[in-house]
Tab-separated table of C-alpha atoms and ligand atoms in Angstrom:
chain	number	residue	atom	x	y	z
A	1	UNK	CA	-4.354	-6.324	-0.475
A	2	UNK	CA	-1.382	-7.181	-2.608
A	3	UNK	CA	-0.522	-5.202	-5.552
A	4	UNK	CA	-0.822	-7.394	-8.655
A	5	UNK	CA	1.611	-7.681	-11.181
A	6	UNK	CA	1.295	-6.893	-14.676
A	7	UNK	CA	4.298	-8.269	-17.192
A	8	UNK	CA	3.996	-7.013	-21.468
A	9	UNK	CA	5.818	-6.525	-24.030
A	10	UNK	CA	6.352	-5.966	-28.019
A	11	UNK	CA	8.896	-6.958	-30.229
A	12	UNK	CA	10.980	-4.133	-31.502
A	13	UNK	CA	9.673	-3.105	-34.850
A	14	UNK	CA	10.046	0.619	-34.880
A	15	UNK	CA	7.548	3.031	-34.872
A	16	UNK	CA	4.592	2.003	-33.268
A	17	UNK	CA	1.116	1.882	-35.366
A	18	UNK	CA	-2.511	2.690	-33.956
A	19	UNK	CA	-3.001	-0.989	-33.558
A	20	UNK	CA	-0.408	-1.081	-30.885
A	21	UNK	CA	-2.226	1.473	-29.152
A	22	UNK	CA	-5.458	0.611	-29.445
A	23	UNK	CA	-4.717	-3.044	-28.995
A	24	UNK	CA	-2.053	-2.844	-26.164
A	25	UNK	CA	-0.509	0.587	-25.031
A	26	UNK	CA	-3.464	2.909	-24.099
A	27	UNK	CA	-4.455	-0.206	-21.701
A	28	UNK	CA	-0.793	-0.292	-20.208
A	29	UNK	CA	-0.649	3.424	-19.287
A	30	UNK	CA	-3.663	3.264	-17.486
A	31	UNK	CA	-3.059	0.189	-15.974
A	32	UNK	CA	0.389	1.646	-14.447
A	33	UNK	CA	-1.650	3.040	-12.022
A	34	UNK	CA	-3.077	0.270	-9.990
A	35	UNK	CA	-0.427	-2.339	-11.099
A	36	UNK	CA	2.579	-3.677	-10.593
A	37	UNK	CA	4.007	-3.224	-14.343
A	38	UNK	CA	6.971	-4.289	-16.047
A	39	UNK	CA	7.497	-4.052	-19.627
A	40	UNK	CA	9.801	-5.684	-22.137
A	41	UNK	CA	11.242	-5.236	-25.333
A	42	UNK	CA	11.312	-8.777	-26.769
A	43	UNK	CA	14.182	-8.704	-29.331
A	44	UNK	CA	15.424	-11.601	-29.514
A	45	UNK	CA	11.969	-12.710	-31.004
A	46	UNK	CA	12.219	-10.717	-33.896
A	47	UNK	CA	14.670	-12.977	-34.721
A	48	UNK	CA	12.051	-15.701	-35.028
A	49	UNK	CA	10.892	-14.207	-38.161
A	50	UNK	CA	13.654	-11.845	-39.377
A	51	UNK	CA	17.617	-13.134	-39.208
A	52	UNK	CA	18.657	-9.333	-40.186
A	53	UNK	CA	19.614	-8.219	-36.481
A	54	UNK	CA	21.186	-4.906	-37.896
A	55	UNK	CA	17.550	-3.040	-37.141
A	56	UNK	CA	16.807	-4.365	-33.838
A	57	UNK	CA	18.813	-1.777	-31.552
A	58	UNK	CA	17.101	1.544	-33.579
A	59	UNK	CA	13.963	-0.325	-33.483
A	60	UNK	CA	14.396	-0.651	-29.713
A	61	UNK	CA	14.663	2.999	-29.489
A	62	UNK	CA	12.342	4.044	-31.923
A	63	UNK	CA	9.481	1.434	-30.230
A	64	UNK	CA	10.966	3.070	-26.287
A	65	UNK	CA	10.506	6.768	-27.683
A	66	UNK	CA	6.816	5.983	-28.412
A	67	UNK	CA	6.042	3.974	-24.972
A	68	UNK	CA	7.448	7.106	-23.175
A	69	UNK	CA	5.337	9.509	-25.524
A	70	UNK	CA	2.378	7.828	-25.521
A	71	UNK	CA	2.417	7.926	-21.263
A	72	UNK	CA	4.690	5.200	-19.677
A	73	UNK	CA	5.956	6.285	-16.879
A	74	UNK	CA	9.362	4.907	-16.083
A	75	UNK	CA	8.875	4.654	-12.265
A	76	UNK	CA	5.673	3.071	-12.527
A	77	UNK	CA	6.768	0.807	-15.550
A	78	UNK	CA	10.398	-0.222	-15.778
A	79	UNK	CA	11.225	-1.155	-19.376
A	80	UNK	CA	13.894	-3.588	-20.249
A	81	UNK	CA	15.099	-5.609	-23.515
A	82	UNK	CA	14.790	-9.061	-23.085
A	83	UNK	CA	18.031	-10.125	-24.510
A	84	UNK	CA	19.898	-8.356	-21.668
A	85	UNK	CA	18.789	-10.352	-18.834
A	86	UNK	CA	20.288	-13.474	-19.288
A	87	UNK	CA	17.569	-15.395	-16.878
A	88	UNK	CA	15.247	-15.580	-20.374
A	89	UNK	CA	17.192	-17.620	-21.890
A	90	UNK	CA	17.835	-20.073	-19.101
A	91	UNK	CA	14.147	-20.215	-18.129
A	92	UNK	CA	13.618	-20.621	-21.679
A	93	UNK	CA	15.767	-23.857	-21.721
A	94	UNK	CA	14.168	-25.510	-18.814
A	95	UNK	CA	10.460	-24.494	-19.960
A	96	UNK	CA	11.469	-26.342	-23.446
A	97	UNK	CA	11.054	-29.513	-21.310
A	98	UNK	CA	7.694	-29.209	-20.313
A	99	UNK	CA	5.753	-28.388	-23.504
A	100	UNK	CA	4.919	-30.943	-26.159
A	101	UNK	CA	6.156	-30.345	-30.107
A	102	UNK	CA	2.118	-31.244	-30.493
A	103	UNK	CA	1.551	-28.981	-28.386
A	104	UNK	CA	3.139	-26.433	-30.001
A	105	UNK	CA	2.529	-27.628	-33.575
A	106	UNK	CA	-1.428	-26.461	-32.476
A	107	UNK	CA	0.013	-22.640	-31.809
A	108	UNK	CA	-2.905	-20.542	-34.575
A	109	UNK	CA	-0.373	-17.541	-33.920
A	110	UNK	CA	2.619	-19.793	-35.837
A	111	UNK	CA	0.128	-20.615	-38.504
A	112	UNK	CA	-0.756	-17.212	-39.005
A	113	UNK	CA	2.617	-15.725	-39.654
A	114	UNK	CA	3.541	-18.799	-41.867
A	115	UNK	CA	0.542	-17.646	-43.888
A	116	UNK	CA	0.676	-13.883	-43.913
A	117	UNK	CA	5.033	-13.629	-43.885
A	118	UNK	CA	5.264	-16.593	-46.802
A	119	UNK	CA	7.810	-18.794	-44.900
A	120	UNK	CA	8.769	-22.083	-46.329
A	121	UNK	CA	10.594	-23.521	-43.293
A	122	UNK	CA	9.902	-23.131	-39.375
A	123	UNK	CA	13.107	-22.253	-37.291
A	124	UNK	CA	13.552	-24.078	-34.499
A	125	UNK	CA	13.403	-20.785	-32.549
A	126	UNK	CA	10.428	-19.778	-34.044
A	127	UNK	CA	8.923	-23.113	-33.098
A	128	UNK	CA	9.369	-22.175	-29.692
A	129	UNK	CA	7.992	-18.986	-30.040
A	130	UNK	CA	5.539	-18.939	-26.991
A	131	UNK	CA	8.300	-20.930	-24.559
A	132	UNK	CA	10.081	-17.619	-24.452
A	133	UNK	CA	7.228	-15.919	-24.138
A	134	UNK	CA	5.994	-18.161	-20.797
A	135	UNK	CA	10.160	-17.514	-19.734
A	136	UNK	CA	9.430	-13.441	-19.970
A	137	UNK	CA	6.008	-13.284	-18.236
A	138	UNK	CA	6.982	-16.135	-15.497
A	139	UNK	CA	10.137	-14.656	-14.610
A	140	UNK	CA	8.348	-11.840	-13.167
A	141	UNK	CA	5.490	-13.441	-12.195
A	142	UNK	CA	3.026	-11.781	-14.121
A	143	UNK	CA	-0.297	-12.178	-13.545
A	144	UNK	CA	-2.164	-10.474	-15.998
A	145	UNK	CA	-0.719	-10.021	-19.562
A	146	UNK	CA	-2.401	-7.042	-21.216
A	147	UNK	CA	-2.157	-7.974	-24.772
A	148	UNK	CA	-4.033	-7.476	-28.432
A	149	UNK	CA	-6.334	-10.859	-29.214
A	150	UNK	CA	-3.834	-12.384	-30.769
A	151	UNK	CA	-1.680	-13.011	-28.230
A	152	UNK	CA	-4.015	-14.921	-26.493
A	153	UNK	CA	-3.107	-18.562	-27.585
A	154	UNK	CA	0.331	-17.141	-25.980
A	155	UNK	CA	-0.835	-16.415	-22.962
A	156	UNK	CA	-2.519	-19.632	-22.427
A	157	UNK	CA	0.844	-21.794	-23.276
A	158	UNK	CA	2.016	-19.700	-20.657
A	159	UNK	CA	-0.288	-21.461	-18.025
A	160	UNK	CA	0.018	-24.420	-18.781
A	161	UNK	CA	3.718	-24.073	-18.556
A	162	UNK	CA	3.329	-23.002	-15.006
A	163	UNK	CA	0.594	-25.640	-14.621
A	164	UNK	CA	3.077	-27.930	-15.082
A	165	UNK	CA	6.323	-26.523	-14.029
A	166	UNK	CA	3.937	-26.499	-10.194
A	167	UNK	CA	3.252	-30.151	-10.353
A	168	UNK	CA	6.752	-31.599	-11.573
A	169	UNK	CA	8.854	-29.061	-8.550
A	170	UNK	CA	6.707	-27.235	-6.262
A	171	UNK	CA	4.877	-23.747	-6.619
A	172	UNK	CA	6.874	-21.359	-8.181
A	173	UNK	CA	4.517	-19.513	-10.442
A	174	UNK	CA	0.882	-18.039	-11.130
A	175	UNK	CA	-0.927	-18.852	-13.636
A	176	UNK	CA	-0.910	-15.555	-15.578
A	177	UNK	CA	-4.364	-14.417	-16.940
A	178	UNK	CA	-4.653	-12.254	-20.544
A	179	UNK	CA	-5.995	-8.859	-20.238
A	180	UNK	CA	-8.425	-7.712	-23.446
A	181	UNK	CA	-9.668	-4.484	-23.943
A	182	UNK	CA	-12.750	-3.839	-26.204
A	183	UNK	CA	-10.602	-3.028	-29.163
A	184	UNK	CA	-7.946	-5.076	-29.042
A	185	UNK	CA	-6.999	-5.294	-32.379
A	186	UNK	CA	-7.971	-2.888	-35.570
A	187	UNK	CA	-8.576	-3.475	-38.621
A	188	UNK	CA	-5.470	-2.425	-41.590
A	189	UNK	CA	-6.054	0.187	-44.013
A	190	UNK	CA	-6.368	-2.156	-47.014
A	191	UNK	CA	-9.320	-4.414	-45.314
A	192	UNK	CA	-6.963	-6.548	-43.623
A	193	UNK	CA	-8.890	-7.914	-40.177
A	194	UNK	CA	-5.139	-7.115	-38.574
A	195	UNK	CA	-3.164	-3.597	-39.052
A	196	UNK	CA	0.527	-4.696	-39.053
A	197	UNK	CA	3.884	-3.406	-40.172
A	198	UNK	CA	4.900	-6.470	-42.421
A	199	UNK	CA	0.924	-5.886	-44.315
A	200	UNK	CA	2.207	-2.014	-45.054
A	201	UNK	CA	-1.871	-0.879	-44.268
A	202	UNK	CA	-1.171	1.046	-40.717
A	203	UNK	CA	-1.424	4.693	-39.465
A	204	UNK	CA	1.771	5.349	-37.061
A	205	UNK	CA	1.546	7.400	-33.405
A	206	UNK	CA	3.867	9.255	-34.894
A	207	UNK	CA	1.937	10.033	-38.566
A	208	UNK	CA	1.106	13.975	-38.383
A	209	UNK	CA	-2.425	14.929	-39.748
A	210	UNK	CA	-1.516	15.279	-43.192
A	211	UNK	CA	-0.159	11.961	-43.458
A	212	UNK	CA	-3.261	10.379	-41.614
A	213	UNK	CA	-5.394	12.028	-44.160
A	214	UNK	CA	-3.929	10.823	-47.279
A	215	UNK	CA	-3.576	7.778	-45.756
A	216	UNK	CA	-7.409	6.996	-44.993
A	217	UNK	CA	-8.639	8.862	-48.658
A	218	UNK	CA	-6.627	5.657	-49.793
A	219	UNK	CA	-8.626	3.335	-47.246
A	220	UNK	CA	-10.771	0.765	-48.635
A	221	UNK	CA	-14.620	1.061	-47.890
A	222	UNK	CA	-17.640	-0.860	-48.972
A	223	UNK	CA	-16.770	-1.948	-52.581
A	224	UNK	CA	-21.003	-1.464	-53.670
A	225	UNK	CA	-20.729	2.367	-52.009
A	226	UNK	CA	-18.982	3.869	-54.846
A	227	UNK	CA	-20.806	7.455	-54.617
A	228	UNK	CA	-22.372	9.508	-52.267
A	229	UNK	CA	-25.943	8.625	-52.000
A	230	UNK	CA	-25.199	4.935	-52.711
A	231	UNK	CA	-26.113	3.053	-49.330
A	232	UNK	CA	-23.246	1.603	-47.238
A	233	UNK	CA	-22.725	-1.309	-44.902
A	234	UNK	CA	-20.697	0.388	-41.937
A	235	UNK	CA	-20.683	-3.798	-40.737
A	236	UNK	CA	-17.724	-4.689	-43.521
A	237	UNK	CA	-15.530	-0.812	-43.285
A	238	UNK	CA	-12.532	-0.211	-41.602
A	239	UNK	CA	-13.131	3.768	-41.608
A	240	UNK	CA	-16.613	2.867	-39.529
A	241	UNK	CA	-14.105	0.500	-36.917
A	242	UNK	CA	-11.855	3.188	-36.252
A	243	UNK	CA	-15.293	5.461	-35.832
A	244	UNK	CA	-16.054	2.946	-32.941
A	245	UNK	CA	-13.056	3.600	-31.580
A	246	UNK	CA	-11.743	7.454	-32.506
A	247	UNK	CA	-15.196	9.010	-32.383
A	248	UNK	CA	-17.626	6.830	-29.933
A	249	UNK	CA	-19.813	10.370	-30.005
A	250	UNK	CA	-20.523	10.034	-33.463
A	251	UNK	CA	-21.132	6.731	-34.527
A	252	UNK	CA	-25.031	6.077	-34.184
A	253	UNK	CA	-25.013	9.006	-36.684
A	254	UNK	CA	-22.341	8.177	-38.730
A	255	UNK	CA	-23.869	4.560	-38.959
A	256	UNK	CA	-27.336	6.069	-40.166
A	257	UNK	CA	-25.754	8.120	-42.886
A	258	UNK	CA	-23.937	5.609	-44.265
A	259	UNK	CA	-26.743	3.020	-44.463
A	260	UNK	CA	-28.847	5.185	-45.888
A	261	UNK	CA	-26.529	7.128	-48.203
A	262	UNK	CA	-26.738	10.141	-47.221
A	263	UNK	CA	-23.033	10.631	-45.588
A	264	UNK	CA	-20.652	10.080	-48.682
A	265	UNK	CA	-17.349	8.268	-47.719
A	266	UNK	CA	-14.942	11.359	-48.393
A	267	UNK	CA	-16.483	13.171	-45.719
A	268	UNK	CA	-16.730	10.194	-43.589
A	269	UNK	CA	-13.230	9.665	-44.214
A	270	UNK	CA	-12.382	13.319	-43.327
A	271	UNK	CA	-13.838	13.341	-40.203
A	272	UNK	CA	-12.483	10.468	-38.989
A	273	UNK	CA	-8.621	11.175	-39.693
A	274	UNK	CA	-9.296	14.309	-37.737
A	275	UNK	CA	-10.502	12.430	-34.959
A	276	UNK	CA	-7.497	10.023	-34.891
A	277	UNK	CA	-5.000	12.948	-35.499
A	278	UNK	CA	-6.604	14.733	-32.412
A	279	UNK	CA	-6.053	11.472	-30.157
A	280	UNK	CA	-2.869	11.462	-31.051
A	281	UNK	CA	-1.561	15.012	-30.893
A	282	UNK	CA	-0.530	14.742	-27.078
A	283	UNK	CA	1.762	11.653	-27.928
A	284	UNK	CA	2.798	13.206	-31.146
A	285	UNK	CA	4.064	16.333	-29.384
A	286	UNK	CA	6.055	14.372	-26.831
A	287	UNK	CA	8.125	12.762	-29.376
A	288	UNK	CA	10.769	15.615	-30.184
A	289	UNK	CA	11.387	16.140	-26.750
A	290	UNK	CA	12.753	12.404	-26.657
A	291	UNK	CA	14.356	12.593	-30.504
A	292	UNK	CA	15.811	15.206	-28.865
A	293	UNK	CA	17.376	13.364	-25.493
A	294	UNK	CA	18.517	10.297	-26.441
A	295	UNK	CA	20.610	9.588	-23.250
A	296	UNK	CA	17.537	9.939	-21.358
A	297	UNK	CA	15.775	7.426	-23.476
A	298	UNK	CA	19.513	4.735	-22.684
A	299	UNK	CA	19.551	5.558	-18.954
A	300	UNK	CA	15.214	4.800	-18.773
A	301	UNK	CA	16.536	1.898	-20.164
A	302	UNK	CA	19.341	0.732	-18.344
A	303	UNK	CA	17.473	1.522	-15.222
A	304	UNK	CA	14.751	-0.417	-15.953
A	305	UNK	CA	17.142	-3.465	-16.438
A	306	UNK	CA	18.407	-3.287	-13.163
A	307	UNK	CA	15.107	-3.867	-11.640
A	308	UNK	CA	13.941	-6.285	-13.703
A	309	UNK	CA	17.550	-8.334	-13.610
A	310	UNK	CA	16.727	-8.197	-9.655
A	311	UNK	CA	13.818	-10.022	-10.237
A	312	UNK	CA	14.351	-12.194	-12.617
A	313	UNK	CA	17.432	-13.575	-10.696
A	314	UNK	CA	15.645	-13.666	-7.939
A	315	UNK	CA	12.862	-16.252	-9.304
A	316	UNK	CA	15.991	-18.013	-10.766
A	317	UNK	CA	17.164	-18.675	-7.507
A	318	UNK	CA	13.563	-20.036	-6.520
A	319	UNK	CA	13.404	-22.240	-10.062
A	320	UNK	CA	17.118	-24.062	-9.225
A	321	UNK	CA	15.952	-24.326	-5.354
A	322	UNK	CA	12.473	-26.058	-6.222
A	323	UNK	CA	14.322	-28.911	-9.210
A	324	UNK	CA	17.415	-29.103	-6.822
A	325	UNK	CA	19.901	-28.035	-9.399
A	326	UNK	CA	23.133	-26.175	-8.931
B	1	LIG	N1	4.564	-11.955	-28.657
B	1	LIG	C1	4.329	-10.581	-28.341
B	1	LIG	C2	3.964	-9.823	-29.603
B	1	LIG	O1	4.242	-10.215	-30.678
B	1	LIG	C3	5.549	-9.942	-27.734
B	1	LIG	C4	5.938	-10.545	-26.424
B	1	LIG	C5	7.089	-11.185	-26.146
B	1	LIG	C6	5.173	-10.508	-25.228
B	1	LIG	N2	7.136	-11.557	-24.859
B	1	LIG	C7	5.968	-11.168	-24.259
B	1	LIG	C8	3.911	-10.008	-24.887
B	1	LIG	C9	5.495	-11.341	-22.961
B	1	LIG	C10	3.458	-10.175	-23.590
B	1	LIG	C11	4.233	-10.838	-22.634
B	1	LIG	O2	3.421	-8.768	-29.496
C-alpha cells in the first residue's frame, strides 16, 4: 500500500506553547513514522494579522528549534518556510478563482481573530486566509492535515477547493482530510477556552519548572472554591484539563477530591505543574544543544526546501498541464 501523505504547519510566532503541543506537535512526531510528512513554516500568514515583518525570521528559528526538540526528525519530516517556494503564491492566485467572497465571508476562524485581536478592517490578504492555506496543503498533496480544532473550517475550504479545482480541469488533487487528536486544543491560563500567544495565558515547551509553577499558582480555578475544603467543579478548571491531559493516572482521584473538597487547589496546582514540567524535560533539554548550533538549525532548513520546492514544482507542472496554460 501507498504511503500517505501528511502536509502541517504553524505560523512563526516564536516559542512554542503547550497548546501547540498538545494540539498539533506531539501528533506530528508520532505520525512521522507511518507518514509521508512535510511541514511548513507559514510566514507569510503572519502577515495577515501583523504588518511588523521584522520578527518573522527569529520567530522562524525560535518555532524550528522547538519542532526539532520536541522530536521532528528532519529525514522523516522536511521543514520549509512557505514564503521561499514561490509555487504558494502562484497556486494561491489561481485557487482565488474558485472560492466565493460568501464563501469566505462564512470562515468562524476570521471571525474569531477579528474578535479576540480587535481589528477594525479585514486585509485583503487576511480575507484570503484559508486560499493559501488550500495552496500549502494541495501543493503537496496532503491528505491528512494534523491540526488543533480550530483549524478545521481550514481544512474543509481546502476540499472544496480541490472539489472544484477537479471538476473545472481534471484530477489534480485529494481531498485532504483533518486529523484531531483527543486534546486538540487547551484551555489558557486565565480561563480562556484557547491558550494563545496574542491572550498572554500560555505555559511555553521551553518554560523550566520554576516558571511553570508560578505560572499555574496564578491560574484561575473555580471562582466558588476559594479554600480548601470548599467543594470544586473540576467541569469549569483549566488546572483539572491539563490533569486530563499531563496526569491521565490521577484524575479519577483528583476529580473526587476536588468535588468533595478535600484536595485544596494549591496542592492540586502543585502537582500538576510537576507533571507538565516532567513531560517536558526531554524537549526542554534538547533545546541548548540547538541554541547552541544554529547552522544546523539553517542547513535542516534549507534542505528541507529543496525537497519540498521539488514537489511543489512538480504539481505546478501538473496544475498548468490540466488548465492548458503556459
Ligand atoms: N493556519 C495554521 C495555523 O494558524 C497554519 C497553517 C498555514 C497551516 N498553512 C497550513 C496548517 C497548512 C496546516 C496546513 O496554525
Amino acid at each position: 500500500m501507498r504511503i500517505k501523505r501528511i502536509l502541517s504547519g504553524m505560523r512563526p510566532s516564536g516559542k512554542l506553547h503547550i497548546g501547540h503541543y498538545v494540539g498539533a506537535l506531539e501528533n506530528w512526531v508520532q505520525l512521522q513514522n507511518n507518514y509521508e510528512n512535510f511541514h511548513l513554516i507559514a510566514d507569510y500568514h503572519v502577515l495577515t494579522t501583523d504588518l511588523d515583518s521584522s520578527q518573522i525570521h527569529d520567530n522562524t528559528i525560535e518555532m524550528l528549534i522547538d519542532w526539532l526538540s520536541a522530536g521532528l526528525d528532519p529525514n522523516k519530516s522536511p521543514m520549509f518556510r512557505q514564503s521561499q517556494i514561490k509555487e504558494h503564491t502562484e497556486l494561491n492566485l489561481i485557487f482565488g478563482m474558485l472560492i466565493t467572497v460568501n464563501r469566505l465571508e462564512r470562515n468562524p476562524t476570521l471571525k474569531d481573530q477579528i474578535r479576540d485581536l480587535h481589528i477594525d478592517y479585514v486585509t485583503f490578504g487576511h480575507f484570503g486566509y484559508p486560499v493559501l492555506q488550500a495552496a500549502d496543503i494541495l501543493l503537496y498533496k496532503g491528505e491528512f492535515v494534523p491540526v488543533g480544532e480550530d483549524q478545521v473550517p481550514h481544512v474543509e475550504i481546502s476540499r472544496e477547493i480541490a472539489r472544484k479545482f477537479n471538476n473545472q480541469y481534471g484530477e489534480v488533487f485529494p481531498e485532504p482530510e483533518p486529523l484531531l487528536t483527543r486534546f486538540s486544543r487547551l484551555p489558557g491560563l486565565d480561563g480562556n477556552a484557547k491558550m494563545s500567544k496574542s491572550l498572554g495565558n500560555t505555559i511555553l515547551l521551553s518554560d523550566d519548572t520554576e516558571t511553570i509553577k508560578s505560572k499555574l499558582k496564578k491560574a484561575v480555578t473555580d471562582p466558588n472554591k476559594i479554600r480548601k475544603g470548599d467543594p470544586g467543579n473540576p467541569d469549569i478548571c483549566l488546572v483539572f484539563a491539563y490533569h486530563k491531559k499531563f496526569n491521565s493516572g490521577q484524575v479519577d482521584e483528583i476529580e473526587a477530591g476536588c468535588r468533595s473538597g478535600a484536595l485544596g487547589c494549591v496542592d492540586c496546582k502543585m502537582n500538576c505543574s510537576s507533571k507538565i514540567s516532567e513531560l517536558l524535560e526531554p524537549i526542554r533539554s534538547k533545546r541548548p544543544y540547538f541554541e547552541n548550533n544554529l547552522s544546523e538549525v539553517q542547513e535542516i532548513l534549507h534542505e528541507g526546501e529543496i525537497k519540498a520546492r521539488l514537489i511543489a514544482g512538480e504539481t505546478m507542472k501538473q496544475v498548468r498541464e490540466k488548465m492548458k496554460i503556459g
